[in-house]
Coordinates of C-alpha atoms in Angstrom, one line a residue:
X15 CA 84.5 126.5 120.0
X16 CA 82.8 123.0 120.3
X17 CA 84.1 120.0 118.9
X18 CA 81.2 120.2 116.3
X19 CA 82.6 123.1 114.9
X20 CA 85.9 120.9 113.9
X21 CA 85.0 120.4 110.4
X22 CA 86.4 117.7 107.7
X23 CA 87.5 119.3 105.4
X24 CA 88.0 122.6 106.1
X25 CA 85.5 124.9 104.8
X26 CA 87.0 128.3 102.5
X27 CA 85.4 130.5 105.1
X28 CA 84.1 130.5 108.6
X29 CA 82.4 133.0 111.2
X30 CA 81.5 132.4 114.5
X31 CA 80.5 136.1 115.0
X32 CA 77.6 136.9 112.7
X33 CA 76.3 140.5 112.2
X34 CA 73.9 141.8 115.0
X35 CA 75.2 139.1 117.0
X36 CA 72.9 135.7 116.2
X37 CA 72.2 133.1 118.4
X38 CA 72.7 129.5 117.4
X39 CA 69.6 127.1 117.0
X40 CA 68.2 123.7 118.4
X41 CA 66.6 121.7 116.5
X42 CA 63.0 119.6 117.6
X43 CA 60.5 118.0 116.9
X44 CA 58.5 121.3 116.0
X45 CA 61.5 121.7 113.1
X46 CA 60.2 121.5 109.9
X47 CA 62.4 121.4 106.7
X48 CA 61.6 124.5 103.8
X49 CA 62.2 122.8 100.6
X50 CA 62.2 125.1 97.4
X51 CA 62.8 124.3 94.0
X52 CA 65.1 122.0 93.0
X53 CA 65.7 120.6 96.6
X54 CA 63.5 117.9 97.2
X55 CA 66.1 115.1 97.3
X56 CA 68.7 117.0 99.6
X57 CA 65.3 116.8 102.0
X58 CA 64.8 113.5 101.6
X59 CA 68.4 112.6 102.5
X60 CA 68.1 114.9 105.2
X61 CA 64.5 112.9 107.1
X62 CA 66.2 109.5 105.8
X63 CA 70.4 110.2 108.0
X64 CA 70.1 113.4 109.9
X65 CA 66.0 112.6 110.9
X66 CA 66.9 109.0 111.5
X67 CA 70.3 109.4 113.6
X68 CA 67.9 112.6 115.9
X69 CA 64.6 110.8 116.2
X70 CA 63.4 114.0 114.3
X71 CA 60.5 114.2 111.5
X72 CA 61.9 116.8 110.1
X73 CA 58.4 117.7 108.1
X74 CA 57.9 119.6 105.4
X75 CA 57.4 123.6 106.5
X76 CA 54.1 124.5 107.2
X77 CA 54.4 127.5 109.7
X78 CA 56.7 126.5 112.3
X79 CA 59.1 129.1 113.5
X80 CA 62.0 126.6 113.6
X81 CA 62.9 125.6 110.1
X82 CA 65.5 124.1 108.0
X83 CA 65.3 126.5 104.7
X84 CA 66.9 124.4 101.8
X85 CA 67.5 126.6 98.4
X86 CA 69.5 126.2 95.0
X87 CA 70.6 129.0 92.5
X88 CA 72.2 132.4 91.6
X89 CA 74.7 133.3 94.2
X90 CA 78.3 134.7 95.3
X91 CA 79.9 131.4 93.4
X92 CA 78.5 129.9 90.0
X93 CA 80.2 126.8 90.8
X94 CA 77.6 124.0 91.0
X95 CA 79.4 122.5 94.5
X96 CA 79.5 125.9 96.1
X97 CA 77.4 126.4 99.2
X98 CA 76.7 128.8 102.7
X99 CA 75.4 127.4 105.4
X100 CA 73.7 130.1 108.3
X101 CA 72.6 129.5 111.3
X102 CA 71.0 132.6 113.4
X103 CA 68.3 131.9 115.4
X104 CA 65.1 129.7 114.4
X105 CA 66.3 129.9 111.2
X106 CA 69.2 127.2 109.6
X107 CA 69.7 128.1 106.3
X108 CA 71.4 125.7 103.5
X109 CA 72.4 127.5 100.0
X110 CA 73.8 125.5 97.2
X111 CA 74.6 127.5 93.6
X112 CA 73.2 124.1 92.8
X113 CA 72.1 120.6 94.1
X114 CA 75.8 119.2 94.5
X115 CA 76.3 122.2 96.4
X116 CA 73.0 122.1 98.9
X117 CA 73.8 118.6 99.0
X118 CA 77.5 119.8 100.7
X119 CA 75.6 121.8 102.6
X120 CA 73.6 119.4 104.4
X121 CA 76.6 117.2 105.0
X122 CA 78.5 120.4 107.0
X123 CA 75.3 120.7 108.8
X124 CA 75.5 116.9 109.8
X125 CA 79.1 117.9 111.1
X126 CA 77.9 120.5 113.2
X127 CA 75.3 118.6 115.0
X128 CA 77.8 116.1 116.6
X129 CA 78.8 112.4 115.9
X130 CA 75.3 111.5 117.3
X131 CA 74.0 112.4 113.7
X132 CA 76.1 109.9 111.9
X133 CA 74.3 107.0 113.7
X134 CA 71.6 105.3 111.7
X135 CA 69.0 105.8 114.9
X136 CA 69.2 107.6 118.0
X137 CA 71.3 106.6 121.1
X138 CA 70.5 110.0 123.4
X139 CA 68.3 110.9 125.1
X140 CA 68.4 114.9 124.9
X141 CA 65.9 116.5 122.8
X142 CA 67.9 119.7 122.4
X143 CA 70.1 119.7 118.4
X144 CA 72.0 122.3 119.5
X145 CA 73.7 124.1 116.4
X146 CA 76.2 127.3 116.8
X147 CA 75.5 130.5 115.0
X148 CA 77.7 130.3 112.6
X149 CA 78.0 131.3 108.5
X150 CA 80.4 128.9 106.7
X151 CA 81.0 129.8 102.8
X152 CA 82.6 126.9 100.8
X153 CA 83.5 125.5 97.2
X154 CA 86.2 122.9 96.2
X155 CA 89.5 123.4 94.8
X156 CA 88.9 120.6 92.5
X157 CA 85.9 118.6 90.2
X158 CA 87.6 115.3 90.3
X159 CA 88.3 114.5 94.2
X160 CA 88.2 110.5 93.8
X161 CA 88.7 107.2 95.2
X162 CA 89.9 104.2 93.5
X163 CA 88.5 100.7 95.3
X164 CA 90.0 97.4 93.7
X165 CA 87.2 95.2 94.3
X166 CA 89.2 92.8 91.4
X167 CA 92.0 91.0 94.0
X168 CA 89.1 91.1 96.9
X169 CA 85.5 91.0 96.2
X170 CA 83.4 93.9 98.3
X171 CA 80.0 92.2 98.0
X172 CA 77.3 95.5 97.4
X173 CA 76.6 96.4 100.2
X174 CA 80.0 97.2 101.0
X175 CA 80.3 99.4 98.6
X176 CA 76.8 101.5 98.8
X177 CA 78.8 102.0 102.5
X178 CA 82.0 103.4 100.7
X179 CA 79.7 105.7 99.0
X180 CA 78.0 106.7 102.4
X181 CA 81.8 107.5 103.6
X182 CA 82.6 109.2 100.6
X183 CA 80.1 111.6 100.5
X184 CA 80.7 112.4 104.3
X185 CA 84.1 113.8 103.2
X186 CA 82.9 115.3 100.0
X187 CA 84.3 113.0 97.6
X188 CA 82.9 113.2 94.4
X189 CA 84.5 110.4 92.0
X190 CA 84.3 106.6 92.6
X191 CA 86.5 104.9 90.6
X192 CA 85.5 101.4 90.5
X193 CA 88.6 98.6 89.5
X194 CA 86.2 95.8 88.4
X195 CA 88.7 93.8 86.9
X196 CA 92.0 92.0 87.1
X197 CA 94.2 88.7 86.9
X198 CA 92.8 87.9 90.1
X199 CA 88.7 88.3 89.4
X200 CA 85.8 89.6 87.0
X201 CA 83.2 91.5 89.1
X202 CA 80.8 92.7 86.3
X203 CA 78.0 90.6 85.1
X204 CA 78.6 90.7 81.0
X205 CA 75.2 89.2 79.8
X206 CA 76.4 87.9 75.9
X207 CA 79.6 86.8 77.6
X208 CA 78.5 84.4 80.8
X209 CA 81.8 83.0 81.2
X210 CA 83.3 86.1 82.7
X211 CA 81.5 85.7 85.8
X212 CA 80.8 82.2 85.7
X213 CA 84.7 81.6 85.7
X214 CA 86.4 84.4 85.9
X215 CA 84.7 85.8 88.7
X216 CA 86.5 83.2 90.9
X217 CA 89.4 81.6 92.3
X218 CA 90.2 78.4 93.9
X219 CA 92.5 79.8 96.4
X220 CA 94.3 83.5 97.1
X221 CA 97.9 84.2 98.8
X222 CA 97.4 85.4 101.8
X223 CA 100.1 88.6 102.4
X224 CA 102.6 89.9 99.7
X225 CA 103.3 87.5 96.8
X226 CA 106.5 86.1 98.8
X227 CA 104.5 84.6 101.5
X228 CA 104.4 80.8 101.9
X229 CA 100.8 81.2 103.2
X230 CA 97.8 80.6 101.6
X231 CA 93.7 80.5 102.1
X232 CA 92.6 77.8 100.4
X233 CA 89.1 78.2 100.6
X234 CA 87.7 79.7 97.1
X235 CA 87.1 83.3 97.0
X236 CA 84.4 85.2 94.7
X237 CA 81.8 87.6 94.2
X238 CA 80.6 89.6 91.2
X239 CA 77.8 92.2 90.6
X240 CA 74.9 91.3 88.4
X241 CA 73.6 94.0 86.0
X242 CA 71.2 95.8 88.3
X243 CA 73.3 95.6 91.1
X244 CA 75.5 97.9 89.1
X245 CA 72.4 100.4 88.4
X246 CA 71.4 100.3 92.1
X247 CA 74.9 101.4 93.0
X248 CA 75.3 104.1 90.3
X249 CA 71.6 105.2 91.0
X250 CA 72.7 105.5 95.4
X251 CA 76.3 107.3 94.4
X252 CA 74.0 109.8 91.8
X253 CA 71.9 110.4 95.3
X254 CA 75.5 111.8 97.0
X255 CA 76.1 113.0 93.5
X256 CA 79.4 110.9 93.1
X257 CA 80.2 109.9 89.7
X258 CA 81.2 106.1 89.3
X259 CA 83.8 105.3 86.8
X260 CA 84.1 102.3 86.0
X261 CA 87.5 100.3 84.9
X262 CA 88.0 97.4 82.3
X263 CA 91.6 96.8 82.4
X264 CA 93.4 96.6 78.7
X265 CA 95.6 94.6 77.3
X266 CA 97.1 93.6 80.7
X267 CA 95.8 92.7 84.0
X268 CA 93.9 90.3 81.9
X269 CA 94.3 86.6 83.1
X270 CA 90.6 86.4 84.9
X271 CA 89.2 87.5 80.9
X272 CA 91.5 85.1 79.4
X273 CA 90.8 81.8 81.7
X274 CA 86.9 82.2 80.7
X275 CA 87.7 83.1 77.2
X276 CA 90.9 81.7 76.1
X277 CA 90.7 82.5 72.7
X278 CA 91.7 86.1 74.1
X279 CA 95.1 85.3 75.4
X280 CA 98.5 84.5 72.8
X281 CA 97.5 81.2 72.3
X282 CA 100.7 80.2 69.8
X283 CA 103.6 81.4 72.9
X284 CA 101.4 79.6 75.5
X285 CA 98.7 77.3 76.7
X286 CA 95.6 79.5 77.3
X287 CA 93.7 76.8 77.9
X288 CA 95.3 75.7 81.0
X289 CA 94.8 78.8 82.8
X290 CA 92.8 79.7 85.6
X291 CA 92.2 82.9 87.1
X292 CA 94.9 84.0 88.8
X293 CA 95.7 83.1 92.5
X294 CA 98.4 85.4 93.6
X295 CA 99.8 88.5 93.1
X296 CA 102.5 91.1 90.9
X297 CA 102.3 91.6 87.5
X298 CA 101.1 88.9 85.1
X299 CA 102.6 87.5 81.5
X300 CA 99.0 86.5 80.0
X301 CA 97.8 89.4 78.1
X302 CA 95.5 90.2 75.8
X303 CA 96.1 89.1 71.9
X304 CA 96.1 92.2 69.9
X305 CA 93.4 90.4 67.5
X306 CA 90.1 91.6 65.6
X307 CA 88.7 89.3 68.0
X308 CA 89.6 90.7 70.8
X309 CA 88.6 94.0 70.0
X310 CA 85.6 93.0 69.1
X311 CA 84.8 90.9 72.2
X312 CA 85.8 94.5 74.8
X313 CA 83.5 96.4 72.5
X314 CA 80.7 94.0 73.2
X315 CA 81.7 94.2 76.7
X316 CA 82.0 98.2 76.2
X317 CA 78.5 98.6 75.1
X318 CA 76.9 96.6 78.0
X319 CA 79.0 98.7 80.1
X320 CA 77.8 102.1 79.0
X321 CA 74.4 101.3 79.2
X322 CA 75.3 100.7 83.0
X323 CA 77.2 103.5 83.8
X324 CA 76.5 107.2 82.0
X325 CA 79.8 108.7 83.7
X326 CA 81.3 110.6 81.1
X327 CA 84.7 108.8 81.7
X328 CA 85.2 105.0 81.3
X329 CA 88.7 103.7 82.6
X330 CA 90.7 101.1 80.6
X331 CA 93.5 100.2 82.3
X332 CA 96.7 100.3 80.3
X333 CA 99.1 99.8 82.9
X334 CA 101.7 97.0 83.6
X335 CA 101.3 94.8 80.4
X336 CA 104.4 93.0 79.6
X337 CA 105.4 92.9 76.1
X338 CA 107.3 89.4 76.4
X339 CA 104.1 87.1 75.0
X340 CA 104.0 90.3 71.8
X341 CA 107.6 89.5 71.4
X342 CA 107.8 86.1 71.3
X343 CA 104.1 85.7 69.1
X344 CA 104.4 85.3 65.4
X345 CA 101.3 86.7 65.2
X346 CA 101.8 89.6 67.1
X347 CA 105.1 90.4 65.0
X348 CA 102.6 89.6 61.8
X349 CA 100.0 92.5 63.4
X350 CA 103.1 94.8 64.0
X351 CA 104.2 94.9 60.2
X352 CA 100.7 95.2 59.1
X353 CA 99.8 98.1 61.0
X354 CA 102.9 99.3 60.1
X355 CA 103.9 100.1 63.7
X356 CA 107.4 100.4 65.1
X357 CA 107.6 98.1 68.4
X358 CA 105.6 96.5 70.8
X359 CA 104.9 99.9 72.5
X360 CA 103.3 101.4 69.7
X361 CA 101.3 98.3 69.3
X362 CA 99.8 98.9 72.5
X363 CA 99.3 102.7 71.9
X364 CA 97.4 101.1 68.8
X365 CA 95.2 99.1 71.0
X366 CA 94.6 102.0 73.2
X367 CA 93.7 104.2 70.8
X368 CA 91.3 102.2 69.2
X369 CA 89.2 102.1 72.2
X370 CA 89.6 105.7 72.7
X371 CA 88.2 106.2 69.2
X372 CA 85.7 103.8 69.8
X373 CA 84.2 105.3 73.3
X374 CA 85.3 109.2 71.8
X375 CA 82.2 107.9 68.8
X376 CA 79.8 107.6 71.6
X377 CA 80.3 110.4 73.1
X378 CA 82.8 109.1 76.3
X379 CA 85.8 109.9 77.3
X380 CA 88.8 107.4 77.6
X381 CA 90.8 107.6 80.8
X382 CA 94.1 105.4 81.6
X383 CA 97.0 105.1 83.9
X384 CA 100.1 106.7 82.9
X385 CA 101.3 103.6 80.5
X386 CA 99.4 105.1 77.7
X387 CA 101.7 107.8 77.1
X388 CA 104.6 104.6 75.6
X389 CA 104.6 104.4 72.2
X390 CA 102.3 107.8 71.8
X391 CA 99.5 109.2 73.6
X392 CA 96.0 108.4 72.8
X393 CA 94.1 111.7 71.4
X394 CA 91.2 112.8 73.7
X395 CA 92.5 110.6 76.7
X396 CA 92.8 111.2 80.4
X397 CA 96.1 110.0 82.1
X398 CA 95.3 109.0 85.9
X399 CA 99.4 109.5 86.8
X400 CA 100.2 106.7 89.0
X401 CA 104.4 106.6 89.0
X402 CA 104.6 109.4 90.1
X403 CA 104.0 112.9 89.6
X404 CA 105.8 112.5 85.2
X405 CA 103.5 110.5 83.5
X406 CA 100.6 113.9 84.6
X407 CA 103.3 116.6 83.5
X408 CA 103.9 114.9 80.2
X409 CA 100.3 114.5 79.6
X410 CA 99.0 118.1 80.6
X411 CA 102.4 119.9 78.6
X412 CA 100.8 118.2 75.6
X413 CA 97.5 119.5 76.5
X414 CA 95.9 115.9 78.1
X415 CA 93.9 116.2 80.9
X416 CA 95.2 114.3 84.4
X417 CA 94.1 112.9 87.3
X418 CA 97.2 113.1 89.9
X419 CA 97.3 110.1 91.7
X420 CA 100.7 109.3 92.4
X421 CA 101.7 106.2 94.4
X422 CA 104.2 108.0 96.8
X423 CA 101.4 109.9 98.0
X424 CA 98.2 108.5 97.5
X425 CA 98.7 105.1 97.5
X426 CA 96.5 103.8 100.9
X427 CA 97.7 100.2 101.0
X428 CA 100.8 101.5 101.4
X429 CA 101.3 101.1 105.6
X430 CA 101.5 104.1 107.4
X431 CA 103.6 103.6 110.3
X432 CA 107.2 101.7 110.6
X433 CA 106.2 99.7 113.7
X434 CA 106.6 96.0 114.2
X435 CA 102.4 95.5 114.6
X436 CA 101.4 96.9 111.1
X437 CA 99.6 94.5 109.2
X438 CA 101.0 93.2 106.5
X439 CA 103.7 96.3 105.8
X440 CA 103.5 97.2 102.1
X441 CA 105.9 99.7 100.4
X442 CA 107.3 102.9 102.2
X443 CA 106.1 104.8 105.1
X444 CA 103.0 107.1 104.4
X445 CA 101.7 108.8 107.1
X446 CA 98.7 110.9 108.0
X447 CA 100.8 114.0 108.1
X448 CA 102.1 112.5 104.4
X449 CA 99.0 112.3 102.8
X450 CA 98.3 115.7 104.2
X451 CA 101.0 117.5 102.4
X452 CA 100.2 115.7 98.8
X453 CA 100.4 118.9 96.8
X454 CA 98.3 117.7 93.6
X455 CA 99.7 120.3 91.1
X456 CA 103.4 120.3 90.2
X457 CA 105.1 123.3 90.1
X458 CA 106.4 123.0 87.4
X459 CA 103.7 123.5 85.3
X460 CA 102.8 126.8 84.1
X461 CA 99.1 128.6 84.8
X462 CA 97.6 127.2 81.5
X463 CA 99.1 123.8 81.6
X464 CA 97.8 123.2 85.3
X465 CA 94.2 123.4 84.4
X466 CA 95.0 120.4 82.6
X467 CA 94.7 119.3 85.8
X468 CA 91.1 117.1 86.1
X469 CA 91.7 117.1 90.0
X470 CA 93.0 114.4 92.1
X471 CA 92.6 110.6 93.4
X472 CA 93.2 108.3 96.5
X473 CA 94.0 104.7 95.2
X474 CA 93.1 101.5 97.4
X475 CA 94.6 98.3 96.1
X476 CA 93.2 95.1 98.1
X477 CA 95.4 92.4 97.4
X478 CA 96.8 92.2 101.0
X479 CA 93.2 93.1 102.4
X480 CA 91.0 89.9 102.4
X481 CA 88.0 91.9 104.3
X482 CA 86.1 95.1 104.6
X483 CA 88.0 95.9 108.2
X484 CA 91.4 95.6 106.6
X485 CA 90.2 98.0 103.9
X486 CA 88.8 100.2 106.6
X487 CA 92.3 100.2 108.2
X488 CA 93.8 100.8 105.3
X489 CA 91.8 103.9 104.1
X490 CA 91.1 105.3 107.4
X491 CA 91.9 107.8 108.5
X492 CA 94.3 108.8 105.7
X493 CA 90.8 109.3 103.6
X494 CA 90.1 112.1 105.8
X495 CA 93.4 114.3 104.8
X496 CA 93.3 113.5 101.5
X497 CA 89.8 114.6 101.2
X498 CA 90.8 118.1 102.6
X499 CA 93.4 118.3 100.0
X500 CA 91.4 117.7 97.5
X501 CA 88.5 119.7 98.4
X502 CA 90.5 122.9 100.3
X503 CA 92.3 126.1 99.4
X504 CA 95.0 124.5 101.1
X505 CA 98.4 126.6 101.2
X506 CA 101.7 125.3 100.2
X507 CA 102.8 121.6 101.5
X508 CA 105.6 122.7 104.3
X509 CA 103.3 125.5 105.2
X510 CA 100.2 123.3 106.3
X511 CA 98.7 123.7 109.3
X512 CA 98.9 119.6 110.2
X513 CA 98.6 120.8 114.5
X514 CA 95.6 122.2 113.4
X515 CA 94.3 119.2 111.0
X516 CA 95.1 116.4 114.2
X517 CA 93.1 118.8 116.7
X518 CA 90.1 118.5 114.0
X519 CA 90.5 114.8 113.5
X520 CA 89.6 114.4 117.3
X521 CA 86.4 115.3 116.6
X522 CA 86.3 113.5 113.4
X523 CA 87.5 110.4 115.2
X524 CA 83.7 109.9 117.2
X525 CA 82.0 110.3 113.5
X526 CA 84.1 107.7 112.2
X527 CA 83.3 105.6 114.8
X528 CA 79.6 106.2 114.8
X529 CA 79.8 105.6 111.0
X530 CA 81.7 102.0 111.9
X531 CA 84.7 102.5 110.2
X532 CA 87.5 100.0 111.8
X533 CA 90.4 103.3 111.2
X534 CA 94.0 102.7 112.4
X535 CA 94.3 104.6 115.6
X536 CA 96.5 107.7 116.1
X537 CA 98.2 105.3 119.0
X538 CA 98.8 102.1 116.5
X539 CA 96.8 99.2 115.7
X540 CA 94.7 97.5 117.9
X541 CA 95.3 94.0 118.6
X542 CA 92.8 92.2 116.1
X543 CA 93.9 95.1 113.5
X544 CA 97.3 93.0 113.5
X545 CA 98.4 89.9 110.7
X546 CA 101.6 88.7 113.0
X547 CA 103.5 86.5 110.7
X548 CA 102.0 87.1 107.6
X549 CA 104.6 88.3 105.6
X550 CA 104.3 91.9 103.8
X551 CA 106.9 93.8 101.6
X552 CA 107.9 97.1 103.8
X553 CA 110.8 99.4 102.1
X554 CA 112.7 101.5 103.9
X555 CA 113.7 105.1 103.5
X556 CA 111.7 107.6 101.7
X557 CA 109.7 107.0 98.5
X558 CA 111.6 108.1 95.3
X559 CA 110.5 110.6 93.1
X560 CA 108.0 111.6 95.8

């Protein structure tokens, strides 16, 4: 078995010994590409990575005995992500029950050519593609297999993330969730509102490591994506047939909203007018006045929104908001007793579920983290289960559907090894082998209640990662794991194969590296990889509630 056999993540089924014993294939320049119905942008992606990265034109099939046959529908698996792939002889053949699928295809076939194939133009000389005879049947244990990337703390200009996407679709990931805003930044160009991204899409200075460092960069740090950048990165991420959900965080995580609109914040508890978007990090007291204003300023920004993205699922936050400003507002108390509402909890289920009415009218779906389910759970909602694995059992007992993406698991700027030279050290230890044995779906929830279950989600907060190589670091290669749990019919967590998983990864390693992804090494970062004396927040021991 060559190492381009080592695939990421594991296929369903595999078989190097095909009936009346087939022969692999090379492919040349004589290889054309058989495109039927339905397939015509799997064959372009195809000539525009895999015909780039071989020096091969990969033309359309005109009577060449060497051909890559491309074909969608009816088949063994009516999921839409299900595919084969067979190779025997002059013939490779890529099946997908429908594009997603083919699309899947093409990336295992990328896989089995060699880490040459992920360059962006050749760097060999040979001529000869050799591919194994091999049949590989696949489908994914889940639909939602997602990543979360905080652009809100530090800016990824767009290129950076049609790159993410790139990576993403390499490990069939299917979901981008996209964290567009925060205390700390306002990354989405709002046109009838300008002042979000003329000052809220910047700060004068950020903390450099955890919030109790003394250090700081003080030059000013921005970035936001205007309108069609948006539609050119939903419109590449439809391509690799990731969805992009996008998140406007509500009623907390607010500051950056506030500082360009002050009017938003509780202006009788404190100055709103004196704030600025926020230059460090933790969780914030500014939030969101629970006002017919306010609501009707995040429906404007709502409607520009879904005319951006058409995901069926639009995230709003809901997490961390402190209920001190509600408390100590005698307006807020005045908005309790009118509604008629019991606390300051229900007061920001009220909020919640307004939205959720709101986006339910237009035919969307409301997702949130796990904070939604305080003071009553908003009907219709998704809970993306962040503390843990509670807030999704909750949800899916009461018939919610969940995202599981709990921190002791899935958090990736959490560091991954206890040595002295890991960059700024957040949280607990979560290694490779961790991420590998996330098990998304508690036990304890019956058959029924565990279809509840949407799928499952990596999450990569960026406060203490100021550049794309620290996110890189960060991600990589724990990315890789996670997407095999999410994608394969993995068994139980203790009875994981991890041996086998590291011996596969050594093949993945040369892909990642012709992709450019700066991944921590199995041996421990490198020396530029390091932050010495920039101070992190490492705890020690195990995670609780993991």
């Amino acid at each position: 078995m060559t190492s381009e056999t080592e695939l990421i993540p594991a296929p369903s089924g595999v078989a190097y010994a095909l009936p009346g014993g087939g022969v692999g294939c090379v492919l040349d320049a004589g290889t054309e590409i058989d495109a039927g119905p339905g397939t015509e942008r799997v064959a372009q992606w195809l000539r525009a990575t895999v015909g780039a990265a071989t020096g091969l034109p990969l033309a359309p099939h005109q009577d060449s005995g060497n051909r890559i046959m491309l074909r969608v529908g009816p088949g063994e698996s009516d999921d839409p992500e299900a595919y084969t792939v067979i190779v025997d002889g002059y013939l490779v053949h890529l099946w997908g029950a429908d594009e997603p699928g083919l699309f899947y295809a093409a990336q295992t076939l990328r896989q089995l050519l060699g880490p040459e194939a992920f360059r962006r133009a050749p760097v060999t000389s040979k001529r000869r593609w050799e591919l194994p005879a091999v049949s590989i049947r696949d489908a994914p244990r889940f639909r939602w297999r997602g990543l979360m990337l905080d652009v809100a703390r530090h800016f990824m200009p767009k290129e950076g993330v049609l790159r993410y996407l790139d990576l993403m679709a390499a490990h069939k990931l299917n979901v981008f969730h996209f964290h567009l805003t925060d205390d700390q930044g306002w990354r989405v160009q709002i046109k009838r509102y300008p002042k979000l991204t003329e000052i809220g899409s910047w700060r004068a200075r950020t903390k450099f490591g955890h919030r109790a460092s003394p250090l700081w960069d003080d030059k000013p740090h921005g970035g936001y994506y205007t309108q069609d950048d948006i539609r050119e990165i939903v419109a590449y991420a439809a391509e690799r047939h990731i969805t992009v959900v996008p998140e406007i965080d509500v009623p907390g995580h607010s500051q950056a909203a506030i500082a360009a609109y002050p009017e938003l914040g509780n202006t009788d508890v404190t100055d709103t007018d004196s704030l600025s978007v926020w230059d460090t990090w933790g969780i914030n007291p500014n939030v969101l006045a629970p006002t017919d204003n306010t609501l009707r300023f995040y429906e404007g920004v709502f409607e520009e929104l879904l005319d951006l993205f058409p995901s069926e699922f639009i995230h709003v936050g809901g997490d961390e908001c402190p209920k001190d400003q509600w408390k100590q507002s005698p307006a807020v108390q005045a908005r309790i007793g009118e509604l008629g509402l019991a606390d300051e909890d229900e007061l920001q289920s009220w909020f919640i579920r307004h939205f959720d009415k709101w986006l339910s009218a237009r035919g969307r779906r409301l997702v949130g983290w796990d904070e939604i389910l305080e003071g009553g759970l908003a009907d219709g909602a998704v809970v993306s289960s962040w503390r843990g694995y509670e807030g999704g059992i909750t949800a899916a007992r009461a018939g919610h559907d969940v995202v599981m993406c709990p921190e002791q698991h899935v958090y990736l700027d959490w560091r991954q090894d206890g040595g002295e030279d890991e960059p700024v050290p957040i949280a607990h230890v979560r290694t490779l082998e961790d991420v590998y044995r996330f098990e998304p779906v508690p036990s304890q929830l019956t058959e029924a209640e565990a279809r509840h279950v949407l799928g499952t989600q990596a999450n990569v907060w960026t406060e203490v990662m100021e550049d794309h190589a620290r996110v890189d670091y960060q991600t990589f290669p724990r990315l890789a794991a996670f997407a095999e749990v999410a994608w394969s019919a993995l068994p139980a967590p203790a009875e994981r194969d991890f041996a086998d998983f590291e011996r596969r990864m050594t093949a993945h390693y040369p892909r990642l590296d012709a992709l450019g992804v700066a991944y921590r090494p199995p041996t421990g970062p490198l020396p530029w990889q390091r932050r010495p004396g920039v101070l992190g927040r490492p705890k020690d021991g195990p995670p609780p509630n993991a």
